[in-house]
Amino acid sequence: MKRPSLRAQALALLLTAVLTSAALAAPQIWGYQEGLAKAAEGGLWGFANVAGEIVIPIQYQSVMDFSLGVARVQKNNKLGLIRPDGAYLIQPEYDTLEPIGYGLYRAQKGNEWGVVSMVAFPSRFGGETQELYPLTYDYAAVRKADGLDVLVLTSGGVETLVPMNTLPALLVERKVPSARFPLVQKRLPNFSDVTPRDWYDLWVDVAYNVGLMEGVGDNRFNPDGTLTVAEALKLAAHMESRYLGDDFHLQSVTTQPWYRSSVAYCVASGIITEGEFTDYERPVTRAEMARIFAATALGRGMPEINSLERVKSHLPDVKEGDYAADAIYSLYAKGVFTGTDGQLTFRAEGRLTRAEAAAIVSRMARTEQRVNLWGTGTQFRTQTTGLTNGLLPTR
């Protein structure tokens, strides 16, 4: 066998060195949370998806793990908050940014402190703001007082004490989006059949945190289980009750069958009509689920974030006049539905899994999780599933 020339050997060694250097320079990827992992390179940080691809650019001085669909990041020595597509919920302009629950953060700029919300809400002076308590205080902290957790706002040596358990009502009063479904600090599930790499980990976390979905027993969530018509109506009834502020969702079930009161509530609320469904224990279809959820006060009241006309022209398997077509179009336009593939395919007659239901109710309940189909949300859809380009996987 003819031996390689010295020139060829030198080129081979050079190529090996280049490849080795590239491999050594590859980002280091750390443990996953809600489908994303911290990734480090050259002293900076970003995030990778379950395929190891960098989906949030490596540009931050430091990052925290994603939790309930948000992560704190530091850039130019300032702290901010991002969602899983890298879009900012809170711009990186704070020296301190610490969660205190309910989607609120105690925040500091220089010598000024206050409390900011992850979502904007109407200002008392017109327009929008994210400052629940303006950054005009000397200090803000959470501590115990008479056995209660209180927010302490200090100004000129005078302390104002705000019991933490009064903040949800204040958020409702100030018309903060999603105030009826507040995030609870550190309330996270640990289901044996949901892993940090699963596309639905984020949605199970959020749906559980806001109290819309629970496990099925034995520490399991059963993500692939099929949702029934009765379960879909119960979800809709509880969402409606909480959104409207009545007490139905707090009442114990005393009737048989167990879903009778939810059906009655949905009929009384105009979500469905009397006799619209006859078999409540069969699997609900995607189209029926759209029909039910879009008819809730929450579903009707959400703003559109995607062009309705563009939605209508892009959905390949839903056309005007189809059963629940208007409801399907509406929930796409409002950032709740994202399709089962990169073409936004809906599959109206398909069954709905518990994982998919968790994704849908999470985006309905929490404003910051709704998806812009043709903006930054496109990346969000892609990176939160290992199966398709949509958040609802093909089955």
mmCIF file of C-alpha atoms in Angstrom:
data_model
loop_
_atom_site.group_PDB
_atom_site.id
_atom_site.type_symbol
_atom_site.label_atom_id
_atom_site.label_comp_id
_atom_site.label_asym_id
_atom_site.label_seq_id
_atom_site.Cartn_x
_atom_site.Cartn_y
_atom_site.Cartn_z
ATOM 1 C CA MET A 1 0.000 0.000 0.000
ATOM 2 C CA LYS A 2 1.290 3.414 -0.970
ATOM 3 C CA ARG A 3 2.037 5.599 2.029
ATOM 4 C CA PRO A 4 0.514 9.145 2.157
ATOM 5 C CA SER A 5 2.906 11.938 1.271
ATOM 6 C CA LEU A 6 4.264 14.176 3.998
ATOM 7 C CA ARG A 7 2.036 16.960 2.638
ATOM 8 C CA ALA A 8 -1.055 14.753 2.921
ATOM 9 C CA GLN A 9 -0.090 13.716 6.431
ATOM 10 C CA ALA A 10 0.360 17.343 7.436
ATOM 11 C CA LEU A 11 -3.038 18.294 6.000
ATOM 12 C CA ALA A 12 -4.647 15.379 7.844
ATOM 13 C CA LEU A 13 -3.074 16.474 11.127
ATOM 14 C CA LEU A 14 -4.230 20.045 10.545
ATOM 15 C CA LEU A 15 -7.797 18.886 9.827
ATOM 16 C CA THR A 16 -7.785 16.752 12.964
ATOM 17 C CA ALA A 17 -6.606 19.712 15.008
ATOM 18 C CA VAL A 18 -9.308 21.967 13.590
ATOM 19 C CA LEU A 19 -12.046 19.412 14.251
ATOM 20 C CA THR A 20 -10.738 18.755 17.760
ATOM 21 C CA SER A 21 -10.632 22.476 18.470
ATOM 22 C CA ALA A 22 -14.193 22.886 17.189
ATOM 23 C CA ALA A 23 -15.375 20.001 19.344
ATOM 24 C CA LEU A 24 -13.669 21.467 22.395
ATOM 25 C CA ALA A 25 -15.258 24.833 21.650
ATOM 26 C CA ALA A 26 -18.766 23.419 21.384
ATOM 27 C CA PRO A 27 -21.189 24.810 23.960
ATOM 28 C CA GLN A 28 -21.516 22.937 27.235
ATOM 29 C CA ILE A 29 -25.112 21.921 27.860
ATOM 30 C CA TRP A 30 -26.453 21.509 31.366
ATOM 31 C CA GLY A 31 -29.559 19.808 32.760
ATOM 32 C CA TYR A 32 -32.985 20.294 31.188
ATOM 33 C CA GLN A 33 -36.008 22.008 32.688
ATOM 34 C CA GLU A 34 -39.265 22.366 30.746
ATOM 35 C CA GLY A 35 -37.611 21.208 27.545
ATOM 36 C CA LEU A 36 -34.702 23.678 27.588
ATOM 37 C CA ALA A 37 -31.186 23.450 29.011
ATOM 38 C CA LYS A 38 -28.661 26.107 29.934
ATOM 39 C CA ALA A 39 -25.814 26.256 27.414
ATOM 40 C CA ALA A 40 -22.435 27.907 28.062
ATOM 41 C CA GLU A 41 -19.692 28.985 25.698
ATOM 42 C CA GLY A 42 -16.883 31.487 26.113
ATOM 43 C CA GLY A 43 -18.155 32.631 29.473
ATOM 44 C CA LEU A 44 -21.628 33.459 28.163
ATOM 45 C CA TRP A 45 -24.928 31.611 28.406
ATOM 46 C CA GLY A 46 -27.986 30.738 26.316
ATOM 47 C CA PHE A 47 -30.361 27.793 25.986
ATOM 48 C CA ALA A 48 -30.474 24.573 23.955
ATOM 49 C CA ASN A 49 -33.428 22.387 23.012
ATOM 50 C CA VAL A 50 -33.644 18.616 23.527
ATOM 51 C CA ALA A 51 -31.784 18.045 20.233
ATOM 52 C CA GLY A 52 -28.830 20.026 21.583
ATOM 53 C CA GLU A 53 -29.480 22.948 19.220
ATOM 54 C CA ILE A 54 -28.952 26.479 20.516
ATOM 55 C CA VAL A 55 -32.393 28.082 20.302
ATOM 56 C CA ILE A 56 -31.868 31.089 22.582
ATOM 57 C CA PRO A 57 -28.572 32.753 21.589
ATOM 58 C CA ILE A 58 -25.556 32.512 23.854
ATOM 59 C CA GLN A 59 -25.338 36.168 24.860
ATOM 60 C CA TYR A 60 -26.071 36.411 28.570
ATOM 61 C CA GLN A 61 -23.658 36.831 31.468
ATOM 62 C CA SER A 62 -25.795 34.478 33.521
ATOM 63 C CA VAL A 63 -29.136 32.648 33.280
ATOM 64 C CA MET A 64 -31.459 30.751 35.568
ATOM 65 C CA ASP A 65 -33.288 27.534 34.645
ATOM 66 C CA PHE A 66 -36.694 27.910 33.050
ATOM 67 C CA SER A 67 -39.545 27.502 35.503
ATOM 68 C CA LEU A 68 -43.225 27.972 34.661
ATOM 69 C CA GLY A 69 -42.213 29.165 31.206
ATOM 70 C CA VAL A 70 -39.892 32.006 32.225
ATOM 71 C CA ALA A 71 -36.202 32.445 33.015
ATOM 72 C CA ARG A 72 -34.203 35.285 34.521
ATOM 73 C CA VAL A 73 -31.214 36.414 32.477
ATOM 74 C CA GLN A 74 -28.418 38.932 32.922
ATOM 75 C CA LYS A 75 -27.108 41.074 30.072
ATOM 76 C CA ASN A 76 -24.844 44.122 30.340
ATOM 77 C CA ASN A 77 -24.941 43.626 34.112
ATOM 78 C CA LYS A 78 -28.725 44.078 34.148
ATOM 79 C CA LEU A 79 -31.450 41.514 34.879
ATOM 80 C CA GLY A 80 -34.527 40.706 32.809
ATOM 81 C CA LEU A 81 -37.034 37.925 32.190
ATOM 82 C CA ILE A 82 -37.512 35.878 29.013
ATOM 83 C CA ARG A 83 -40.002 33.291 27.784
ATOM 84 C CA PRO A 84 -39.018 30.095 25.915
ATOM 85 C CA ASP A 85 -38.687 31.829 22.549
ATOM 86 C CA GLY A 86 -36.173 34.304 23.971
ATOM 87 C CA ALA A 87 -38.615 37.231 23.864
ATOM 88 C CA TYR A 88 -38.397 39.564 26.847
ATOM 89 C CA LEU A 89 -41.251 39.724 29.306
ATOM 90 C CA ILE A 90 -39.244 42.118 31.473
ATOM 91 C CA GLN A 91 -36.483 44.042 29.749
ATOM 92 C CA PRO A 92 -32.922 43.575 31.162
ATOM 93 C CA GLU A 93 -32.678 46.893 32.979
ATOM 94 C CA TYR A 94 -32.784 45.961 36.661
ATOM 95 C CA ASP A 95 -30.040 45.579 39.262
ATOM 96 C CA THR A 96 -32.254 43.238 41.306
ATOM 97 C CA LEU A 97 -35.130 41.133 39.984
ATOM 98 C CA GLU A 98 -36.448 38.493 42.389
ATOM 99 C CA PRO A 99 -39.755 36.581 42.165
ATOM 100 C CA ILE A 100 -42.214 37.021 44.994
ATOM 101 C CA GLY A 101 -45.061 34.988 43.470
ATOM 102 C CA TYR A 102 -48.172 35.726 41.388
ATOM 103 C CA GLY A 103 -46.004 36.685 38.394
ATOM 104 C CA LEU A 104 -44.540 39.591 40.393
ATOM 105 C CA TYR A 105 -40.913 40.573 41.031
ATOM 106 C CA ARG A 106 -39.325 42.898 43.518
ATOM 107 C CA ALA A 107 -37.145 45.120 41.378
ATOM 108 C CA GLN A 108 -34.314 47.598 41.875
ATOM 109 C CA LYS A 109 -32.819 50.269 39.640
ATOM 110 C CA GLY A 110 -29.951 52.046 41.349
ATOM 111 C CA ASN A 111 -31.298 53.236 44.695
ATOM 112 C CA GLU A 112 -34.955 52.850 43.780
ATOM 113 C CA TRP A 113 -37.125 49.818 44.492
ATOM 114 C CA GLY A 114 -40.607 48.653 43.572
ATOM 115 C CA VAL A 115 -42.626 45.656 42.334
ATOM 116 C CA VAL A 116 -43.061 44.810 38.644
ATOM 117 C CA SER A 117 -45.327 42.358 36.820
ATOM 118 C CA MET A 118 -44.213 39.947 34.087
ATOM 119 C CA VAL A 119 -47.169 41.152 31.989
ATOM 120 C CA ALA A 120 -48.216 44.727 31.273
ATOM 121 C CA PHE A 121 -51.549 46.075 32.539
ATOM 122 C CA PRO A 122 -53.501 49.348 32.297
ATOM 123 C CA SER A 123 -51.822 52.295 33.949
ATOM 124 C CA ARG A 124 -53.789 54.611 36.223
ATOM 125 C CA PHE A 125 -52.619 57.443 33.986
ATOM 126 C CA GLY A 126 -53.483 55.879 30.634
ATOM 127 C CA GLY A 127 -51.435 53.504 28.526
ATOM 128 C CA GLU A 128 -49.750 50.447 30.041
ATOM 129 C CA THR A 129 -47.268 49.758 32.792
ATOM 130 C CA GLN A 130 -45.529 46.815 34.449
ATOM 131 C CA GLU A 131 -45.032 48.578 37.785
ATOM 132 C CA LEU A 132 -47.550 47.384 40.359
ATOM 133 C CA TYR A 133 -45.701 49.434 42.956
ATOM 134 C CA PRO A 134 -43.605 52.139 41.276
ATOM 135 C CA LEU A 135 -39.842 52.209 41.639
ATOM 136 C CA THR A 136 -39.917 55.084 44.109
ATOM 137 C CA TYR A 137 -39.180 53.215 47.352
ATOM 138 C CA ASP A 138 -35.916 53.039 49.295
ATOM 139 C CA TYR A 139 -36.264 49.271 49.623
ATOM 140 C CA ALA A 140 -38.678 46.409 48.953
ATOM 141 C CA ALA A 141 -38.592 42.996 50.639
ATOM 142 C CA VAL A 142 -40.753 40.073 51.715
ATOM 143 C CA ARG A 143 -40.658 38.993 55.344
ATOM 144 C CA LYS A 144 -42.743 37.536 58.153
ATOM 145 C CA ALA A 145 -44.924 39.794 60.296
ATOM 146 C CA ASP A 146 -47.207 38.300 62.952
ATOM 147 C CA GLY A 147 -46.828 34.930 61.255
ATOM 148 C CA LEU A 148 -47.846 36.248 57.824
ATOM 149 C CA ASP A 149 -45.766 36.792 54.706
ATOM 150 C CA VAL A 150 -45.838 40.503 53.941
ATOM 151 C CA LEU A 151 -44.394 42.745 51.271
ATOM 152 C CA VAL A 152 -42.512 45.554 52.989
ATOM 153 C CA LEU A 153 -42.094 48.809 51.064
ATOM 154 C CA THR A 154 -39.802 51.303 52.784
ATOM 155 C CA SER A 155 -39.735 55.026 52.012
ATOM 156 C CA GLY A 156 -38.119 57.714 54.154
ATOM 157 C CA GLY A 157 -37.828 55.311 57.059
ATOM 158 C CA VAL A 158 -41.563 54.522 56.970
ATOM 159 C CA GLU A 159 -42.607 50.948 56.215
ATOM 160 C CA THR A 160 -45.759 50.043 54.318
ATOM 161 C CA LEU A 161 -46.827 46.442 54.956
ATOM 162 C CA VAL A 162 -48.838 44.616 52.288
ATOM 163 C CA PRO A 163 -49.984 41.072 53.206
ATOM 164 C CA MET A 164 -48.918 38.789 50.374
ATOM 165 C CA ASN A 165 -52.280 37.030 50.365
ATOM 166 C CA THR A 166 -53.961 40.298 49.320
ATOM 167 C CA LEU A 167 -51.929 40.609 46.113
ATOM 168 C CA PRO A 168 -54.156 38.337 43.942
ATOM 169 C CA ALA A 169 -57.170 40.575 44.634
ATOM 170 C CA LEU A 170 -55.063 43.650 43.886
ATOM 171 C CA LEU A 171 -54.010 42.142 40.550
ATOM 172 C CA VAL A 172 -57.673 41.603 39.664
ATOM 173 C CA GLU A 173 -58.523 45.170 40.721
ATOM 174 C CA ARG A 174 -55.716 46.579 38.565
ATOM 175 C CA LYS A 175 -56.895 44.444 35.615
ATOM 176 C CA VAL A 176 -53.612 42.588 35.292
ATOM 177 C CA PRO A 177 -54.016 39.929 32.549
ATOM 178 C CA SER A 178 -54.290 36.385 33.918
ATOM 179 C CA ALA A 179 -54.946 37.723 37.431
ATOM 180 C CA ARG A 180 -57.654 35.091 37.957
ATOM 181 C CA PHE A 181 -55.019 32.403 37.365
ATOM 182 C CA PRO A 182 -52.043 33.620 39.437
ATOM 183 C CA LEU A 183 -48.778 31.700 39.468
ATOM 184 C CA VAL A 184 -47.972 30.190 42.859
ATOM 185 C CA GLN A 185 -44.360 30.467 43.958
ATOM 186 C CA LYS A 186 -42.558 27.095 43.903
ATOM 187 C CA ARG A 187 -45.721 25.031 43.271
ATOM 188 C CA LEU A 188 -44.396 22.471 40.799
ATOM 189 C CA PRO A 189 -45.432 18.846 40.197
ATOM 190 C CA ASN A 190 -43.105 15.867 40.158
ATOM 191 C CA PHE A 191 -44.970 13.299 38.094
ATOM 192 C CA SER A 192 -43.137 10.056 37.374
ATOM 193 C CA ASP A 193 -44.346 10.009 33.746
ATOM 194 C CA VAL A 194 -43.329 13.589 32.872
ATOM 195 C CA THR A 195 -39.626 14.316 32.340
ATOM 196 C CA PRO A 196 -37.792 17.662 31.955
ATOM 197 C CA ARG A 197 -37.103 16.754 28.299
ATOM 198 C CA ASP A 198 -40.746 16.198 27.341
ATOM 199 C CA TRP A 199 -42.363 18.822 25.096
ATOM 200 C CA TYR A 200 -45.287 19.003 27.503
ATOM 201 C CA ASP A 201 -43.250 19.448 30.717
ATOM 202 C CA LEU A 202 -43.769 23.210 30.587
ATOM 203 C CA TRP A 203 -47.513 22.911 30.028
ATOM 204 C CA VAL A 204 -48.023 20.325 32.756
ATOM 205 C CA ASP A 205 -46.095 22.586 35.150
ATOM 206 C CA VAL A 206 -48.249 25.628 34.341
ATOM 207 C CA ALA A 207 -51.602 23.813 34.253
ATOM 208 C CA TYR A 208 -50.803 22.194 37.614
ATOM 209 C CA ASN A 209 -49.453 25.411 39.120
ATOM 210 C CA VAL A 210 -52.575 27.454 38.363
ATOM 211 C CA GLY A 211 -54.798 24.645 39.616
ATOM 212 C CA LEU A 212 -56.491 23.625 36.374
ATOM 213 C CA MET A 213 -55.162 20.052 36.093
ATOM 214 C CA GLU A 214 -53.992 17.443 38.566
ATOM 215 C CA GLY A 215 -52.540 13.950 38.324
ATOM 216 C CA VAL A 216 -54.495 10.721 37.918
ATOM 217 C CA GLY A 217 -53.082 8.990 41.015
ATOM 218 C CA ASP A 218 -49.938 7.011 41.803
ATOM 219 C CA ASN A 219 -47.860 10.151 41.133
ATOM 220 C CA ARG A 220 -48.765 10.017 37.417
ATOM 221 C CA PHE A 221 -50.123 12.643 35.044
ATOM 222 C CA ASN A 222 -50.932 10.223 32.193
ATOM 223 C CA PRO A 223 -49.950 12.661 29.418
ATOM 224 C CA ASP A 224 -51.047 10.316 26.625
ATOM 225 C CA GLY A 225 -54.423 9.615 28.172
ATOM 226 C CA THR A 226 -57.473 10.728 26.214
ATOM 227 C CA LEU A 227 -59.674 13.562 27.482
ATOM 228 C CA THR A 228 -63.411 12.835 27.546
ATOM 229 C CA VAL A 229 -66.266 15.208 26.751
ATOM 230 C CA ALA A 230 -67.107 15.302 30.469
ATOM 231 C CA GLU A 231 -63.523 16.196 31.414
ATOM 232 C CA ALA A 232 -63.393 18.917 28.767
ATOM 233 C CA LEU A 233 -66.631 20.416 30.114
ATOM 234 C CA LYS A 234 -65.351 20.270 33.682
ATOM 235 C CA LEU A 235 -62.193 22.124 32.607
ATOM 236 C CA ALA A 236 -64.264 24.712 30.772
ATOM 237 C CA ALA A 237 -66.616 25.156 33.742
ATOM 238 C CA HIS A 238 -63.778 25.653 36.208
ATOM 239 C CA MET A 239 -61.988 28.109 33.912
ATOM 240 C CA GLU A 240 -65.240 30.044 33.405
ATOM 241 C CA SER A 241 -65.992 30.101 37.134
ATOM 242 C CA ARG A 242 -62.572 31.416 38.044
ATOM 243 C CA TYR A 243 -62.513 33.939 35.221
ATOM 244 C CA LEU A 244 -65.918 35.325 36.206
ATOM 245 C CA GLY A 245 -65.093 35.221 39.914
ATOM 246 C CA ASP A 246 -67.967 33.016 41.106
ATOM 247 C CA ASP A 247 -67.624 30.052 43.474
ATOM 248 C CA PHE A 248 -68.645 27.099 41.290
ATOM 249 C CA HIS A 249 -65.051 25.860 41.034
ATOM 250 C CA LEU A 250 -64.864 25.757 44.841
ATOM 251 C CA GLN A 251 -67.943 23.596 45.317
ATOM 252 C CA SER A 252 -67.692 19.912 46.176
ATOM 253 C CA VAL A 253 -69.132 17.399 43.707
ATOM 254 C CA THR A 254 -72.243 15.890 45.291
ATOM 255 C CA THR A 255 -74.209 14.749 42.239
ATOM 256 C CA GLN A 256 -74.088 11.603 40.151
ATOM 257 C CA PRO A 257 -72.720 11.245 37.611
ATOM 258 C CA TRP A 258 -69.809 13.413 38.752
ATOM 259 C CA TYR A 259 -69.926 15.650 35.677
ATOM 260 C CA ARG A 260 -73.619 16.605 35.931
ATOM 261 C CA SER A 261 -72.951 19.906 37.718
ATOM 262 C CA SER A 262 -70.257 20.891 35.197
ATOM 263 C CA VAL A 263 -72.605 20.171 32.300
ATOM 264 C CA ALA A 264 -75.338 22.231 33.964
ATOM 265 C CA TYR A 265 -72.924 25.097 34.593
ATOM 266 C CA CYS A 266 -71.767 25.086 30.963
ATOM 267 C CA VAL A 267 -75.373 25.116 29.743
ATOM 268 C CA ALA A 268 -76.319 27.946 32.125
ATOM 269 C CA SER A 269 -73.247 29.929 31.048
ATOM 270 C CA GLY A 270 -74.026 29.517 27.348
ATOM 271 C CA ILE A 271 -70.866 27.526 26.665
ATOM 272 C CA ILE A 272 -72.930 24.652 25.254
ATOM 273 C CA THR A 273 -76.625 24.175 24.557
ATOM 274 C CA GLU A 274 -78.954 21.716 26.271
ATOM 275 C CA GLY A 275 -78.607 18.313 24.616
ATOM 276 C CA GLU A 276 -75.617 19.336 22.483
ATOM 277 C CA PHE A 277 -73.759 16.276 23.766
ATOM 278 C CA THR A 278 -75.384 12.977 24.677
ATOM 279 C CA ASP A 279 -72.385 10.753 25.471
ATOM 280 C CA TYR A 280 -70.162 12.520 27.969
ATOM 281 C CA GLU A 281 -67.811 9.622 28.589
ATOM 282 C CA ARG A 282 -66.536 9.226 25.037
ATOM 283 C CA PRO A 283 -63.294 10.926 23.898
ATOM 284 C CA VAL A 284 -63.716 14.575 22.937
ATOM 285 C CA THR A 285 -62.530 15.568 19.467
ATOM 286 C CA ARG A 286 -60.242 18.516 18.807
ATOM 287 C CA ALA A 287 -63.040 20.363 17.019
ATOM 288 C CA GLU A 288 -65.428 19.825 19.940
ATOM 289 C CA MET A 289 -62.782 21.009 22.361
ATOM 290 C CA ALA A 290 -62.325 24.163 20.251
ATOM 291 C CA ARG A 291 -66.094 24.703 20.208
ATOM 292 C CA ILE A 292 -66.266 24.398 24.014
ATOM 293 C CA PHE A 293 -63.227 26.464 24.998
ATOM 294 C CA ALA A 294 -63.819 29.271 22.488
ATOM 295 C CA ALA A 295 -67.334 29.750 23.907
ATOM 296 C CA THR A 296 -66.088 30.529 27.427
ATOM 297 C CA ALA A 297 -65.959 34.152 28.562
ATOM 298 C CA LEU A 298 -62.177 33.804 28.733
ATOM 299 C CA GLY A 299 -62.029 32.415 25.202
ATOM 300 C CA ARG A 300 -64.201 35.238 23.887
ATOM 301 C CA GLY A 301 -62.348 37.940 25.791
ATOM 302 C CA MET A 302 -58.772 37.148 24.794
ATOM 303 C CA PRO A 303 -57.234 39.583 22.272
ATOM 304 C CA GLU A 304 -56.074 38.358 18.870
ATOM 305 C CA ILE A 305 -52.306 38.289 18.470
ATOM 306 C CA ASN A 306 -52.277 36.604 15.050
ATOM 307 C CA SER A 307 -54.075 37.841 11.941
ATOM 308 C CA LEU A 308 -57.445 36.064 11.690
ATOM 309 C CA GLU A 309 -57.430 36.335 7.908
ATOM 310 C CA ARG A 310 -53.935 34.913 7.735
ATOM 311 C CA VAL A 311 -54.990 32.038 9.985
ATOM 312 C CA LYS A 312 -57.928 31.255 7.699
ATOM 313 C CA SER A 313 -55.707 31.235 4.630
ATOM 314 C CA HIS A 314 -53.003 29.052 6.192
ATOM 315 C CA LEU A 315 -54.893 26.236 7.923
ATOM 316 C CA PRO A 316 -54.746 23.331 5.448
ATOM 317 C CA ASP A 317 -57.514 21.165 6.878
ATOM 318 C CA VAL A 318 -60.135 23.617 8.189
ATOM 319 C CA LYS A 319 -62.391 25.571 5.867
ATOM 320 C CA GLU A 320 -65.276 28.001 6.291
ATOM 321 C CA GLY A 321 -68.468 26.148 7.093
ATOM 322 C CA ASP A 322 -66.789 23.201 8.826
ATOM 323 C CA TYR A 323 -68.033 22.241 12.288
ATOM 324 C CA ALA A 324 -66.485 24.670 14.836
ATOM 325 C CA ALA A 325 -64.437 26.395 12.113
ATOM 326 C CA ASP A 326 -64.938 29.870 13.610
ATOM 327 C CA ALA A 327 -63.911 28.608 17.066
ATOM 328 C CA ILE A 328 -60.802 26.929 15.648
ATOM 329 C CA TYR A 329 -59.803 30.038 13.691
ATOM 330 C CA SER A 330 -60.371 32.206 16.760
ATOM 331 C CA LEU A 331 -58.135 30.179 19.074
ATOM 332 C CA TYR A 332 -55.345 30.134 16.495
ATOM 333 C CA ALA A 333 -55.662 33.903 16.152
ATOM 334 C CA LYS A 334 -55.518 34.295 19.929
ATOM 335 C CA GLY A 335 -52.309 32.272 20.287
ATOM 336 C CA VAL A 336 -53.883 29.215 21.935
ATOM 337 C CA PHE A 337 -53.759 26.713 19.074
ATOM 338 C CA THR A 338 -50.552 26.154 17.146
ATOM 339 C CA GLY A 339 -51.275 23.089 15.030
ATOM 340 C CA THR A 340 -49.868 19.579 14.887
ATOM 341 C CA ASP A 341 -47.070 20.298 12.408
ATOM 342 C CA GLY A 342 -45.194 23.098 10.686
ATOM 343 C CA GLN A 343 -48.164 23.700 8.363
ATOM 344 C CA LEU A 344 -50.535 24.430 11.288
ATOM 345 C CA THR A 345 -52.588 21.299 10.541
ATOM 346 C CA PHE A 346 -55.419 20.995 13.074
ATOM 347 C CA ARG A 347 -56.839 17.445 12.666
ATOM 348 C CA ALA A 348 -60.364 18.333 13.775
ATOM 349 C CA GLU A 349 -61.538 14.747 14.289
ATOM 350 C CA GLY A 350 -58.460 13.690 16.244
ATOM 351 C CA ARG A 351 -58.676 12.892 19.935
ATOM 352 C CA LEU A 352 -57.265 15.214 22.591
ATOM 353 C CA THR A 353 -54.613 13.967 25.022
ATOM 354 C CA ARG A 354 -54.152 15.216 28.559
ATOM 355 C CA ALA A 355 -50.774 16.684 27.587
ATOM 356 C CA GLU A 356 -52.381 18.621 24.753
ATOM 357 C CA ALA A 357 -55.163 19.799 27.060
ATOM 358 C CA ALA A 358 -52.523 21.045 29.508
ATOM 359 C CA ALA A 359 -50.916 23.087 26.727
ATOM 360 C CA ILE A 360 -54.231 24.614 25.705
ATOM 361 C CA VAL A 361 -55.489 25.558 29.184
ATOM 362 C CA SER A 362 -52.044 26.924 30.117
ATOM 363 C CA ARG A 363 -52.070 29.303 27.169
ATOM 364 C CA MET A 364 -55.658 30.298 27.869
ATOM 365 C CA ALA A 365 -54.974 30.972 31.540
ATOM 366 C CA ARG A 366 -51.596 32.681 31.213
ATOM 367 C CA THR A 367 -51.252 35.606 28.811
ATOM 368 C CA GLU A 368 -47.469 35.397 28.592
ATOM 369 C CA GLN A 369 -47.606 31.852 27.192
ATOM 370 C CA ARG A 370 -49.720 32.612 24.113
ATOM 371 C CA VAL A 371 -47.971 32.068 20.794
ATOM 372 C CA ASN A 372 -47.335 34.465 17.929
ATOM 373 C CA LEU A 373 -47.480 32.082 14.975
ATOM 374 C CA TRP A 374 -45.431 34.178 12.591
ATOM 375 C CA GLY A 375 -43.190 36.085 14.939
ATOM 376 C CA THR A 376 -40.916 35.018 17.778
ATOM 377 C CA GLY A 377 -43.513 32.404 18.727
ATOM 378 C CA THR A 378 -42.503 30.294 15.722
ATOM 379 C CA GLN A 379 -39.286 29.406 17.517
ATOM 380 C CA PHE A 380 -41.300 28.793 20.681
ATOM 381 C CA ARG A 381 -43.447 26.221 18.855
ATOM 382 C CA THR A 382 -40.453 24.468 17.378
ATOM 383 C CA GLN A 383 -38.308 24.133 20.456
ATOM 384 C CA THR A 384 -40.928 22.941 22.917
ATOM 385 C CA THR A 385 -41.638 19.648 21.181
ATOM 386 C CA GLY A 386 -39.391 16.846 20.081
ATOM 387 C CA LEU A 387 -41.990 15.409 17.712
ATOM 388 C CA THR A 388 -43.182 18.131 15.331
ATOM 389 C CA ASN A 389 -42.935 21.845 14.727
ATOM 390 C CA GLY A 390 -46.112 22.406 16.726
ATOM 391 C CA LEU A 391 -46.890 22.252 20.400
ATOM 392 C CA LEU A 392 -49.584 19.646 19.776
ATOM 393 C CA PRO A 393 -47.768 16.575 18.407
ATOM 394 C CA THR A 394 -49.035 14.336 15.656
ATOM 395 C CA ARG A 395 -50.451 11.079 17.016
#
